[in-house]
Amino acid sequence: RYQVAIWHGRDLDVTLCGADGPRCRLRGHRGNVSGIRFFPLGDRVVTWGRDGFANVWDTASCDMLVQRSHSLAVSDLRILPQSDRIASCSDDASCAVWDAGSGEEVGAFSMSMARFVEPIPGGSRLLIWGISDRASVWQPGIEEAVCSLTGRHTLIINVAETFPAGDKVVT
C-alpha cells in the first residue's frame, strides 16, 4: 500500500493517489497550494498554501480535520518528530507550533523576515531562518530566541541545516 499526493503550484487542491490510482481530491484552499507532508503513520496529511491556511486531512476519508490560519501565506511547515504537533512559518514573519489534532497554538515566535523552520534533533527546539542574514534557535513556550546567529552572511540565508546530533547548525 502506498500513497502519493499530486498537485501543481497553481492548484487550489491536491489529489491523493493509492496503489489503485487517484482516490480523492483534498479541496479547501482558497489560494495556491505550496506544499504537503504526510504524517509518519500515513493516516493524515497536512497541506499549506498562499491563502495563509494549513489544513490537516484524514487520508482514508479525505475529510479536513483541522484548519489553522496565519495572516499571510504559509511559507514552510514541518511535522515535529515524536509528537502530534506542527510548526509553521508565514510571510507575516511569524512561526507557530500547534496541535495537529485541535489546531490550538502551543507557542509562537516572531522574527523579521522569518520564512523557514526545521526541527533540531534530540529535543523540541526549532531552527528558524528567512530572507535575511539571521537564523535563530527557538524553544516553543519561550517568546524570545534561545540564540541567534547573525553577522556571518552578507546577504540572505538560503539554506540552514542541523547536524544529526542537533549540536551544530550550518547556514
Backbone as JSON, one array per atom type, in Angstrom:
{
  "sequence": "RYQVAIWHGRDLDVTLCGADGPRCRLRGHRGNVSGIRFFPLGDRVVTWGRDGFANVWDTASCDMLVQRSHSLAVSDLRILPQSDRIASCSDDASCAVWDAGSGEEVGAFSMSMARFVEPIPGGSRLLIWGISDRASVWQPGIEEAVCSLTGRHTLIINVAETFPAGDKVVT",
  "N": [[0.84, -1.18, 0.0], [0.63, 2.16, -0.88], [0.86, 5.77, -0.81], [0.43, 8.72, -2.63], [0.75, 12.16, -3.24], [-0.5, 14.54, -5.47], [-0.03, 17.57, -7.05], [-0.04, 20.8, -8.59], [1.82, 23.82, -8.45], [0.06, 25.91, -8.98], [-2.4, 24.98, -8.34], [-5.47, 24.72, -6.45], [-6.21, 22.59, -5.03], [-5.42, 19.21, -3.93], [-4.58, 16.01, -5.17], [-5.0, 12.84, -3.85], [-3.4, 9.76, -4.2], [-3.47, 6.21, -4.38], [-2.33, 2.77, -4.41], [-4.07, 1.87, -6.33], [-4.51, 4.01, -7.98], [-5.82, 7.4, -8.53], [-7.53, 8.55, -5.61], [-8.96, 10.54, -4.17], [-9.81, 14.06, -3.97], [-8.36, 16.71, -2.22], [-9.92, 19.39, -1.13], [-9.99, 22.72, -0.21], [-8.39, 24.89, 0.02], [-7.99, 28.37, -0.67], [-6.2, 29.63, -2.16], [-3.11, 29.18, -3.99], [-1.69, 25.95, -3.48], [1.12, 25.35, -1.57], [2.67, 23.32, -0.43], [2.98, 19.92, 0.85], [2.82, 17.43, 3.37], [3.18, 14.15, 4.6], [1.99, 12.53, 7.53], [3.9, 10.5, 9.83], [2.65, 7.89, 10.17], [1.04, 7.76, 7.97], [-1.66, 8.17, 8.07], [-2.69, 10.69, 8.07], [-2.42, 13.86, 6.39], [-0.84, 16.98, 5.78], [-1.48, 20.1, 4.33], [-0.34, 23.2, 2.94], [-0.54, 26.71, 2.09], [-0.62, 29.59, -0.2], [-2.83, 30.97, 0.59], [-2.73, 31.37, 3.28], [-3.46, 29.34, 4.96], [-3.11, 26.25, 6.78], [-3.89, 22.95, 6.44], [-5.08, 19.99, 7.93], [-5.62, 16.68, 6.97], [-7.56, 13.69, 6.81], [-6.37, 10.71, 5.55], [-7.78, 8.45, 4.81], [-10.57, 9.02, 4.68], [-10.49, 11.43, 3.41], [-11.37, 13.75, 4.54], [-11.27, 17.09, 5.84], [-9.64, 17.74, 8.8], [-8.56, 19.64, 10.54], [-8.14, 23.15, 10.38], [-5.84, 25.68, 10.19], [-4.83, 29.05, 10.56], [-2.68, 31.65, 9.27], [-1.83, 35.14, 9.05], [-0.82, 35.85, 6.59], [0.57, 34.26, 3.61], [1.45, 30.82, 4.13], [4.69, 29.87, 4.51], [6.43, 27.78, 5.13], [6.46, 24.5, 6.62], [6.54, 22.0, 9.12], [6.16, 18.71, 10.37], [6.45, 17.83, 13.63], [8.87, 15.69, 15.09], [8.08, 12.65, 16.86], [5.71, 13.61, 18.03], [2.44, 15.14, 18.14], [2.4, 17.52, 16.86], [2.71, 20.53, 14.92], [4.89, 22.72, 13.22], [4.77, 25.88, 11.83], [5.61, 28.47, 9.51], [5.19, 31.83, 8.36], [4.65, 34.29, 5.76], [4.13, 36.57, 7.15], [6.08, 36.89, 9.01], [5.86, 35.37, 11.28], [6.07, 32.46, 13.33], [4.61, 29.43, 14.34], [3.81, 26.88, 16.71], [1.65, 24.23, 16.77], [-1.1, 22.15, 17.79], [-1.79, 19.23, 16.04], [-4.16, 17.84, 16.13], [-6.15, 19.46, 17.23], [-5.67, 22.07, 16.38], [-4.96, 24.05, 18.08], [-2.84, 26.61, 19.26], [0.38, 26.2, 20.64], [2.64, 27.58, 21.04], [4.39, 30.54, 19.95], [6.41, 32.53, 17.77], [8.12, 35.39, 16.67], [10.01, 36.74, 14.08], [11.79, 39.02, 12.25], [11.5, 38.75, 8.81], [11.35, 35.96, 8.89], [10.95, 32.77, 7.46], [11.34, 30.02, 7.18], [11.43, 26.78, 8.76], [12.93, 24.29, 10.82], [13.03, 21.29, 12.57], [15.15, 20.7, 15.38], [17.21, 17.98, 15.94], [16.77, 15.68, 18.68], [15.29, 17.03, 20.61], [12.96, 19.66, 21.53], [13.46, 22.02, 20.26], [13.6, 24.51, 17.64], [14.95, 25.46, 14.49], [14.96, 28.51, 12.93], [14.79, 30.49, 10.05], [15.18, 32.96, 7.43], [14.56, 35.33, 4.81], [16.91, 36.92, 5.32], [19.94, 37.86, 7.03], [20.02, 36.32, 9.27], [19.62, 33.63, 11.56], [17.73, 31.77, 13.92], [17.52, 29.97, 17.01], [14.84, 28.47, 18.48], [12.84, 27.8, 21.3], [9.82, 26.33, 21.79], [7.29, 27.9, 23.71], [8.85, 29.78, 24.86], [9.17, 33.16, 24.34], [11.27, 34.56, 23.16], [14.24, 34.21, 21.14], [16.38, 31.43, 21.79], [18.96, 31.43, 21.0], [20.68, 33.46, 18.61], [21.94, 33.59, 15.32], [23.88, 35.77, 13.79], [25.37, 38.2, 11.54], [27.15, 36.7, 10.05], [26.65, 36.37, 7.41], [26.51, 38.1, 4.3], [24.34, 38.63, 2.75], [21.41, 36.96, 2.24], [20.16, 34.06, 4.04], [19.96, 31.09, 2.5], [19.71, 28.34, 2.93], [19.5, 26.26, 5.78], [20.73, 23.91, 8.06], [20.79, 21.3, 10.53], [23.19, 19.44, 12.42], [23.13, 15.83, 12.75], [23.16, 15.15, 15.51], [22.13, 17.39, 16.59], [23.64, 19.4, 17.68], [25.02, 21.31, 16.25], [24.8, 23.91, 13.76], [24.47, 24.59, 10.33], [24.72, 27.11, 7.95]],
  "CA": [[0.0, 0.0, 0.0], [1.36, 3.42, -0.86], [0.07, 6.95, -1.09], [1.15, 9.79, -3.3], [-0.03, 13.38, -3.4], [-0.17, 15.2, -6.73], [-0.57, 18.92, -7.23], [0.81, 21.76, -9.28], [1.89, 25.02, -7.65], [-1.05, 26.82, -9.25], [-3.65, 24.33, -7.97], [-6.11, 25.02, -5.19], [-6.48, 21.33, -4.35], [-4.41, 18.15, -4.03], [-5.14, 14.68, -5.44], [-4.35, 11.72, -3.17], [-3.4, 8.53, -5.01], [-3.02, 4.99, -3.73], [-1.83, 1.75, -5.34], [-5.08, 1.7, -7.38], [-4.67, 5.25, -8.74], [-6.4, 8.52, -7.78], [-8.57, 8.2, -4.64], [-9.81, 11.68, -3.84], [-9.21, 15.4, -4.04], [-8.44, 17.5, -0.99], [-10.32, 20.74, -1.53], [-10.19, 23.56, 0.95], [-7.55, 26.08, -0.07], [-8.5, 29.47, -1.49], [-5.04, 30.13, -2.9], [-2.24, 28.1, -4.45], [-1.1, 25.03, -2.51], [2.58, 25.47, -1.62], [3.35, 22.1, -0.04], [2.24, 18.84, 1.5], [3.64, 16.47, 4.11], [2.46, 13.04, 5.2], [2.34, 12.17, 8.89], [4.67, 9.25, 9.79], [1.83, 6.68, 10.02], [0.32, 7.81, 6.7], [-3.1, 8.31, 8.3], [-3.05, 12.09, 7.85], [-1.53, 14.67, 5.56], [-1.06, 18.41, 6.01], [-1.19, 20.94, 3.17], [-0.28, 24.62, 3.27], [-0.56, 27.47, 0.85], [-0.57, 31.04, -0.34], [-4.03, 31.55, 1.2], [-2.49, 31.56, 4.71], [-4.01, 28.22, 5.73], [-2.54, 24.91, 6.84], [-5.03, 22.04, 6.65], [-4.78, 18.6, 8.24], [-6.62, 15.84, 6.31], [-7.57, 12.25, 7.03], [-6.08, 10.12, 4.24], [-8.76, 7.4, 4.48], [-11.86, 9.62, 4.31], [-10.2, 12.68, 2.7], [-12.02, 14.86, 5.24], [-10.42, 18.04, 6.52], [-9.77, 17.57, 10.25], [-8.16, 20.88, 11.21], [-7.66, 24.25, 9.54], [-5.12, 26.67, 11.0], [-4.51, 30.17, 9.68], [-1.74, 32.74, 9.51], [-2.4, 36.32, 8.4], [-0.34, 35.86, 5.2], [0.89, 32.93, 3.08], [2.29, 29.9, 4.9], [5.9, 29.69, 3.71], [7.08, 26.49, 5.41], [5.74, 23.74, 7.64], [7.15, 20.72, 9.49], [5.54, 17.87, 11.39], [7.51, 17.65, 14.62], [9.11, 14.28, 15.4], [7.57, 12.06, 18.09], [4.65, 14.41, 18.66], [1.3, 15.42, 17.28], [2.47, 18.97, 16.7], [3.18, 21.06, 13.65], [5.49, 24.06, 13.25], [4.56, 26.55, 10.55], [6.07, 29.85, 9.38], [4.37, 32.58, 7.41], [5.2, 35.52, 5.19], [3.92, 37.65, 8.11], [7.25, 36.83, 9.9], [5.52, 34.63, 12.5], [6.13, 31.0, 13.32], [3.77, 28.9, 15.42], [3.72, 25.44, 16.94], [0.25, 23.98, 17.09], [-1.54, 20.77, 17.92], [-2.36, 18.76, 14.77], [-5.5, 17.31, 16.35], [-7.12, 20.51, 17.59], [-5.32, 23.36, 15.79], [-4.64, 25.0, 19.16], [-1.45, 27.07, 19.31], [1.1, 25.9, 21.88], [3.76, 28.51, 21.1], [4.54, 31.4, 18.78], [7.67, 33.26, 17.72], [8.15, 36.33, 15.56], [11.36, 37.17, 13.71], [11.75, 39.73, 10.99], [11.85, 38.0, 7.61], [11.33, 34.5, 9.13], [10.19, 32.06, 6.44], [11.57, 28.59, 7.17], [11.56, 26.14, 10.07], [13.48, 22.94, 10.79], [13.21, 20.76, 13.93], [16.51, 20.33, 15.76], [17.14, 16.62, 16.5], [17.05, 15.44, 20.09], [14.56, 17.89, 21.55], [11.81, 20.39, 21.0], [13.89, 23.3, 19.7], [13.44, 24.7, 16.2], [15.81, 26.4, 13.79], [14.13, 29.37, 12.1], [15.55, 31.45, 9.25], [14.37, 33.54, 6.36], [15.23, 36.12, 3.78], [17.76, 37.89, 6.0], [21.24, 37.27, 7.39], [19.87, 35.84, 10.64], [18.92, 32.39, 11.89], [17.52, 31.72, 15.37], [17.08, 28.74, 17.64], [13.67, 28.81, 19.29], [12.24, 26.78, 22.14], [8.4, 26.65, 21.97], [6.96, 28.27, 25.07], [9.68, 30.94, 25.19], [8.86, 34.13, 23.29], [12.47, 35.08, 22.52], [15.16, 33.18, 20.65], [17.36, 30.89, 22.71], [20.2, 32.01, 20.47], [20.56, 33.96, 17.23], [23.17, 33.57, 14.54], [23.85, 36.95, 12.92], [26.65, 38.78, 11.18], [28.01, 35.76, 9.33], [26.29, 36.4, 6.0], [26.37, 39.47, 3.78], [23.02, 38.77, 2.14], [20.36, 36.17, 2.88], [20.42, 32.64, 4.3], [19.12, 30.3, 1.62], [19.52, 27.0, 3.48], [20.06, 26.02, 7.11], [20.58, 22.51, 8.46], [21.42, 20.94, 11.79], [23.89, 18.17, 12.44], [22.24, 14.8, 13.27], [23.09, 15.17, 16.98], [21.44, 18.62, 16.98], [24.54, 20.28, 18.42], [25.62, 22.29, 15.36], [23.97, 24.42, 12.69], [25.19, 25.05, 9.15], [23.91, 28.01, 7.1]],
  "C": [[0.89, 1.25, 0.0], [0.42, 4.57, -1.18], [0.97, 8.0, -1.71], [0.21, 10.98, -3.38], [0.44, 14.09, -4.66], [-0.82, 16.58, -6.74], [0.43, 19.74, -8.01], [0.75, 23.03, -8.46], [0.73, 25.99, -7.85], [-2.38, 26.24, -8.77], [-4.16, 24.78, -6.61], [-6.44, 23.75, -4.42], [-5.4, 20.31, -4.67], [-5.14, 16.84, -4.3], [-4.32, 13.64, -4.68], [-4.49, 10.48, -4.03], [-2.89, 7.38, -4.16], [-2.51, 4.02, -4.78], [-2.78, 1.56, -6.52], [-5.26, 2.94, -8.26], [-5.3, 6.34, -7.89], [-7.55, 8.07, -6.87], [-9.51, 9.35, -4.37], [-9.05, 12.99, -4.0], [-9.42, 16.1, -2.7], [-8.71, 18.93, -1.4], [-10.59, 21.57, -0.29], [-9.32, 24.8, 0.96], [-8.19, 27.1, -0.99], [-7.4, 30.16, -2.27], [-4.18, 28.94, -3.27], [-1.72, 27.26, -3.29], [0.41, 25.09, -2.67], [3.29, 24.17, -1.27], [2.44, 21.13, 0.67], [3.23, 17.94, 2.22], [2.72, 15.39, 4.68], [2.92, 12.85, 6.64], [3.03, 10.81, 8.84], [3.84, 7.98, 9.59], [1.04, 6.66, 8.71], [-1.18, 8.0, 6.85], [-3.61, 9.73, 8.07], [-2.02, 12.75, 6.96], [-1.84, 16.12, 5.91], [-0.64, 19.16, 4.74], [-1.1, 22.39, 3.65], [-0.17, 25.42, 1.99], [-0.51, 28.97, 0.98], [-1.77, 31.72, 0.29], [-3.88, 31.78, 2.7], [-2.98, 30.42, 5.58], [-3.1, 27.0, 5.68], [-3.69, 23.99, 7.22], [-4.53, 20.62, 6.91], [-5.94, 17.76, 7.71], [-6.47, 14.4, 6.75], [-7.37, 11.59, 5.67], [-7.06, 9.02, 3.86], [-10.06, 8.02, 3.97], [-11.71, 10.86, 3.43], [-10.94, 13.87, 3.29], [-10.98, 15.78, 5.85], [-10.7, 17.92, 8.02], [-9.53, 18.87, 10.99], [-7.76, 21.9, 10.15], [-7.07, 25.31, 10.45], [-4.7, 27.81, 10.09], [-3.4, 31.05, 10.21], [-2.34, 33.94, 8.79], [-1.94, 36.48, 6.95], [0.0, 34.43, 4.8], [1.74, 32.12, 4.04], [3.49, 29.56, 4.02], [6.6, 28.36, 3.95], [6.33, 25.82, 6.56], [6.47, 22.42, 7.87], [6.28, 20.01, 10.52], [6.66, 17.53, 12.37], [7.64, 16.18, 15.01], [8.55, 13.87, 16.76], [6.54, 12.94, 18.81], [3.49, 14.55, 17.67], [1.21, 16.93, 17.07], [3.08, 19.33, 15.35], [3.79, 22.43, 13.9], [5.29, 24.66, 11.87], [5.08, 27.98, 10.63], [5.29, 30.51, 8.27], [5.13, 33.79, 6.88], [4.96, 36.72, 6.1], [5.01, 37.69, 9.17], [6.93, 36.14, 11.23], [5.7, 33.14, 12.26], [5.31, 30.52, 14.52], [3.95, 27.39, 15.51], [2.3, 25.2, 17.41], [-0.06, 22.49, 17.08], [-2.24, 20.33, 16.63], [-3.77, 18.22, 14.92], [-6.55, 18.37, 16.58], [-6.88, 21.84, 16.87], [-4.94, 24.4, 16.81], [-3.15, 25.33, 19.15], [-0.84, 26.73, 20.66], [2.33, 26.77, 22.04], [3.85, 29.32, 19.83], [5.83, 32.2, 18.91], [7.62, 34.18, 16.51], [9.59, 36.77, 15.34], [11.27, 37.84, 12.36], [12.27, 38.86, 9.86], [11.91, 36.49, 7.79], [10.46, 33.83, 8.07], [10.29, 30.55, 6.53], [11.79, 28.05, 8.57], [12.08, 24.72, 9.89], [13.6, 22.45, 12.24], [14.67, 20.41, 14.18], [16.44, 18.96, 16.43], [17.44, 16.6, 18.0], [16.3, 16.33, 21.06], [13.43, 18.62, 20.87], [12.19, 21.74, 20.39], [13.76, 23.3, 18.17], [14.47, 25.7, 15.68], [14.92, 27.19, 12.83], [15.03, 30.34, 11.35], [14.67, 31.98, 8.14], [15.19, 34.33, 5.38], [15.95, 37.29, 4.45], [19.09, 37.2, 6.29], [21.21, 36.66, 8.79], [19.13, 34.5, 10.69], [18.81, 32.33, 13.41], [17.12, 30.32, 15.8], [15.98, 29.13, 18.61], [13.17, 27.6, 20.04], [10.77, 27.14, 22.32], [8.08, 26.88, 23.46], [7.77, 29.45, 25.56], [9.53, 31.92, 24.04], [10.08, 34.69, 22.57], [13.37, 33.93, 22.1], [16.1, 32.73, 21.76], [18.74, 31.38, 22.3], [19.95, 32.44, 19.04], [21.92, 33.95, 16.58], [23.09, 34.74, 13.56], [25.26, 37.38, 12.58], [27.58, 37.89, 10.41], [27.76, 35.77, 7.82], [26.15, 37.85, 5.54], [25.0, 39.7, 3.15], [22.01, 37.94, 2.9], [20.82, 34.73, 3.11], [19.44, 31.86, 3.43], [18.76, 28.95, 2.21], [20.14, 26.95, 4.87], [19.76, 24.57, 7.48], [21.24, 22.32, 9.82], [22.16, 19.62, 11.63], [22.96, 17.13, 13.07], [22.11, 14.8, 14.79], [22.37, 16.43, 17.48], [22.31, 19.63, 17.69], [25.21, 21.36, 17.57], [24.64, 22.68, 14.27], [24.86, 24.88, 11.56], [24.25, 25.93, 8.35], [24.69, 28.34, 5.85]]
}
